[in-house]
């Protein structure tokens, strides 16, 4: 069962499903602003997490769908920009919701 604050809004509604697919289009458009970006993918010998670690050895790099772990935490970010010792995380959202309005 979906928790209200994480409701699957596309489950039974074709219109909402189309909006969700539009979110992927927004991400693709955002990536166009970073043409040098590298999409991080797993393969038969390397996980996304390991590929991210390897790619972050570069002094400056822009990654799409990178994974980073720290202690018990794992994050996947839409866009990760590294320049020297600085990281910038960018999350792409097609829309925003107020989780309080979902709880009624």
PDB file of C-alpha atoms in Angstrom:
ATOM      1  CA  UNK A   1       0.000   0.000   0.000  1.00  0.00           C
ATOM      2  CA  UNK A   2       1.295   3.465  -0.894  1.00  0.00           C
ATOM      3  CA  UNK A   3       1.921   5.842   1.978  1.00  0.00           C
ATOM      4  CA  UNK A   4       0.103   9.157   1.383  1.00  0.00           C
ATOM      5  CA  UNK A   5       3.303  11.211   1.261  1.00  0.00           C
ATOM      6  CA  UNK A   6       4.716   8.837  -1.383  1.00  0.00           C
ATOM      7  CA  UNK A   7       1.504   8.206  -3.261  1.00  0.00           C
ATOM      8  CA  UNK A   8       1.807   6.543  -6.652  1.00  0.00           C
ATOM      9  CA  UNK A   9      -0.152   9.129  -8.580  1.00  0.00           C
ATOM     10  CA  UNK A  10       0.169   7.343 -11.918  1.00  0.00           C
ATOM     11  CA  UNK A  11      -1.273   4.007 -10.826  1.00  0.00           C
ATOM     12  CA  UNK A  12      -4.811   4.373 -12.201  1.00  0.00           C
ATOM     13  CA  UNK A  13      -4.847   7.611 -14.166  1.00  0.00           C
ATOM     14  CA  UNK A  14      -3.713   7.900 -17.809  1.00  0.00           C
ATOM     15  CA  UNK A  15      -3.415  11.687 -17.565  1.00  0.00           C
ATOM     16  CA  UNK A  16      -1.166  11.495 -14.500  1.00  0.00           C
ATOM     17  CA  UNK A  17       0.858   8.751 -16.170  1.00  0.00           C
ATOM     18  CA  UNK A  18       1.449  11.090 -19.125  1.00  0.00           C
ATOM     19  CA  UNK A  19       2.544  13.839 -16.732  1.00  0.00           C
ATOM     20  CA  UNK A  20       5.032  11.451 -15.104  1.00  0.00           C
ATOM     21  CA  UNK A  21       6.448  10.594 -18.512  1.00  0.00           C
ATOM     22  CA  UNK A  22       6.797  14.327 -19.062  1.00  0.00           C
ATOM     23  CA  UNK A  23       9.067  14.362 -16.019  1.00  0.00           C
ATOM     24  CA  UNK A  24      11.523  12.204 -17.935  1.00  0.00           C
ATOM     25  CA  UNK A  25      11.400  14.752 -20.740  1.00  0.00           C
ATOM     26  CA  UNK A  26      12.227  17.516 -18.257  1.00  0.00           C
ATOM     27  CA  UNK A  27      15.270  15.527 -17.078  1.00  0.00           C
ATOM     28  CA  UNK A  28      16.391  15.004 -20.685  1.00  0.00           C
ATOM     29  CA  UNK A  29      16.038  18.730 -21.350  1.00  0.00           C
ATOM     30  CA  UNK A  30      18.027  19.582 -18.206  1.00  0.00           C
ATOM     31  CA  UNK A  31      20.839  17.287 -19.357  1.00  0.00           C
ATOM     32  CA  UNK A  32      21.096  19.335 -22.552  1.00  0.00           C
ATOM     33  CA  UNK A  33      22.476  22.174 -20.414  1.00  0.00           C
ATOM     34  CA  UNK A  34      25.453  19.926 -19.594  1.00  0.00           C
ATOM     35  CA  UNK A  35      26.530  18.426 -22.956  1.00  0.00           C
ATOM     36  CA  UNK A  36      29.805  17.191 -21.435  1.00  0.00           C
ATOM     37  CA  UNK A  37      27.891  15.101 -18.889  1.00  0.00           C
ATOM     38  CA  UNK A  38      28.380  11.360 -18.551  1.00  0.00           C
ATOM     39  CA  UNK A  39      25.440   9.037 -17.854  1.00  0.00           C
ATOM     40  CA  UNK A  40      26.542   6.581 -15.139  1.00  0.00           C
ATOM     41  CA  UNK A  41      25.438   3.026 -15.872  1.00  0.00           C
ATOM     42  CA  UNK A  42      26.070  -0.365 -14.351  1.00  0.00           C
ATOM     43  CA  UNK A  43      27.540  -3.142 -16.436  1.00  0.00           C
ATOM     44  CA  UNK A  44      28.419  -6.789 -15.902  1.00  0.00           C
ATOM     45  CA  UNK A  45      31.568  -5.936 -13.924  1.00  0.00           C
ATOM     46  CA  UNK A  46      30.743  -2.637 -12.202  1.00  0.00           C
ATOM     47  CA  UNK A  47      27.793  -1.228 -10.222  1.00  0.00           C
ATOM     48  CA  UNK A  48      26.550   2.354 -10.633  1.00  0.00           C
ATOM     49  CA  UNK A  49      28.081   3.132  -7.230  1.00  0.00           C
ATOM     50  CA  UNK A  50      31.489   1.776  -8.283  1.00  0.00           C
ATOM     51  CA  UNK A  51      31.296   3.508 -11.672  1.00  0.00           C
ATOM     52  CA  UNK A  52      30.523   6.803  -9.914  1.00  0.00           C
ATOM     53  CA  UNK A  53      33.531   6.380  -7.598  1.00  0.00           C
ATOM     54  CA  UNK A  54      35.788   5.692 -10.592  1.00  0.00           C
ATOM     55  CA  UNK A  55      34.472   8.653 -12.600  1.00  0.00           C
ATOM     56  CA  UNK A  56      34.815  11.013  -9.620  1.00  0.00           C
ATOM     57  CA  UNK A  57      38.576  10.470  -9.715  1.00  0.00           C
ATOM     58  CA  UNK A  58      38.603  13.127 -12.472  1.00  0.00           C
ATOM     59  CA  UNK A  59      39.353  16.691 -11.344  1.00  0.00           C
ATOM     60  CA  UNK A  60      36.199  18.044 -12.990  1.00  0.00           C
ATOM     61  CA  UNK A  61      33.273  16.023 -14.324  1.00  0.00           C
ATOM     62  CA  UNK A  62      29.504  16.163 -14.698  1.00  0.00           C
ATOM     63  CA  UNK A  63      27.577  12.942 -14.079  1.00  0.00           C
ATOM     64  CA  UNK A  64      23.957  11.971 -14.675  1.00  0.00           C
ATOM     65  CA  UNK A  65      22.249   9.465 -12.320  1.00  0.00           C
ATOM     66  CA  UNK A  66      25.339   9.163 -10.111  1.00  0.00           C
ATOM     67  CA  UNK A  67      25.231   7.203  -6.842  1.00  0.00           C
ATOM     68  CA  UNK A  68      27.122   8.129  -3.690  1.00  0.00           C
ATOM     69  CA  UNK A  69      27.156   6.281  -0.388  1.00  0.00           C
ATOM     70  CA  UNK A  70      28.213   7.456   3.034  1.00  0.00           C
ATOM     71  CA  UNK A  71      27.888   5.224   6.075  1.00  0.00           C
ATOM     72  CA  UNK A  72      24.342   3.778   5.835  1.00  0.00           C
ATOM     73  CA  UNK A  73      23.111   6.313   3.293  1.00  0.00           C
ATOM     74  CA  UNK A  74      22.835   5.963  -0.468  1.00  0.00           C
ATOM     75  CA  UNK A  75      21.785   8.755  -2.785  1.00  0.00           C
ATOM     76  CA  UNK A  76      21.185   8.906  -6.511  1.00  0.00           C
ATOM     77  CA  UNK A  77      21.186  12.383  -7.952  1.00  0.00           C
ATOM     78  CA  UNK A  78      19.948  13.542 -11.339  1.00  0.00           C
ATOM     79  CA  UNK A  79      23.029  15.676 -12.006  1.00  0.00           C
ATOM     80  CA  UNK A  80      26.295  15.713 -10.039  1.00  0.00           C
ATOM     81  CA  UNK A  81      28.924  18.305 -10.906  1.00  0.00           C
ATOM     82  CA  UNK A  82      32.419  17.916  -9.475  1.00  0.00           C
ATOM     83  CA  UNK A  83      35.020  20.660  -9.765  1.00  0.00           C
ATOM     84  CA  UNK A  84      38.169  20.029  -7.750  1.00  0.00           C
ATOM     85  CA  UNK A  85      36.999  19.389  -4.165  1.00  0.00           C
ATOM     86  CA  UNK A  86      33.492  20.795  -4.613  1.00  0.00           C
ATOM     87  CA  UNK A  87      30.357  18.828  -5.416  1.00  0.00           C
ATOM     88  CA  UNK A  88      27.074  20.273  -6.650  1.00  0.00           C
ATOM     89  CA  UNK A  89      23.960  18.095  -6.617  1.00  0.00           C
ATOM     90  CA  UNK A  90      21.072  19.017  -8.896  1.00  0.00           C
ATOM     91  CA  UNK A  91      17.676  17.355  -8.615  1.00  0.00           C
ATOM     92  CA  UNK A  92      15.330  17.839 -11.553  1.00  0.00           C
ATOM     93  CA  UNK A  93      11.621  18.099 -10.828  1.00  0.00           C
ATOM     94  CA  UNK A  94       8.846  18.541 -13.350  1.00  0.00           C
ATOM     95  CA  UNK A  95       6.546  19.689 -10.554  1.00  0.00           C
ATOM     96  CA  UNK A  96       6.465  20.217  -6.830  1.00  0.00           C
ATOM     97  CA  UNK A  97       3.951  18.907  -4.346  1.00  0.00           C
ATOM     98  CA  UNK A  98       3.101  19.814  -0.823  1.00  0.00           C
ATOM     99  CA  UNK A  99       2.974  16.519   1.062  1.00  0.00           C
ATOM    100  CA  UNK A 100       0.660  18.119   3.629  1.00  0.00           C
ATOM    101  CA  UNK A 101      -2.043  18.493   0.984  1.00  0.00           C
ATOM    102  CA  UNK A 102      -1.934  14.741   0.322  1.00  0.00           C
ATOM    103  CA  UNK A 103      -2.838  13.890   3.911  1.00  0.00           C
ATOM    104  CA  UNK A 104      -6.520  14.497   4.480  1.00  0.00           C
TER     105      UNK A 104
END
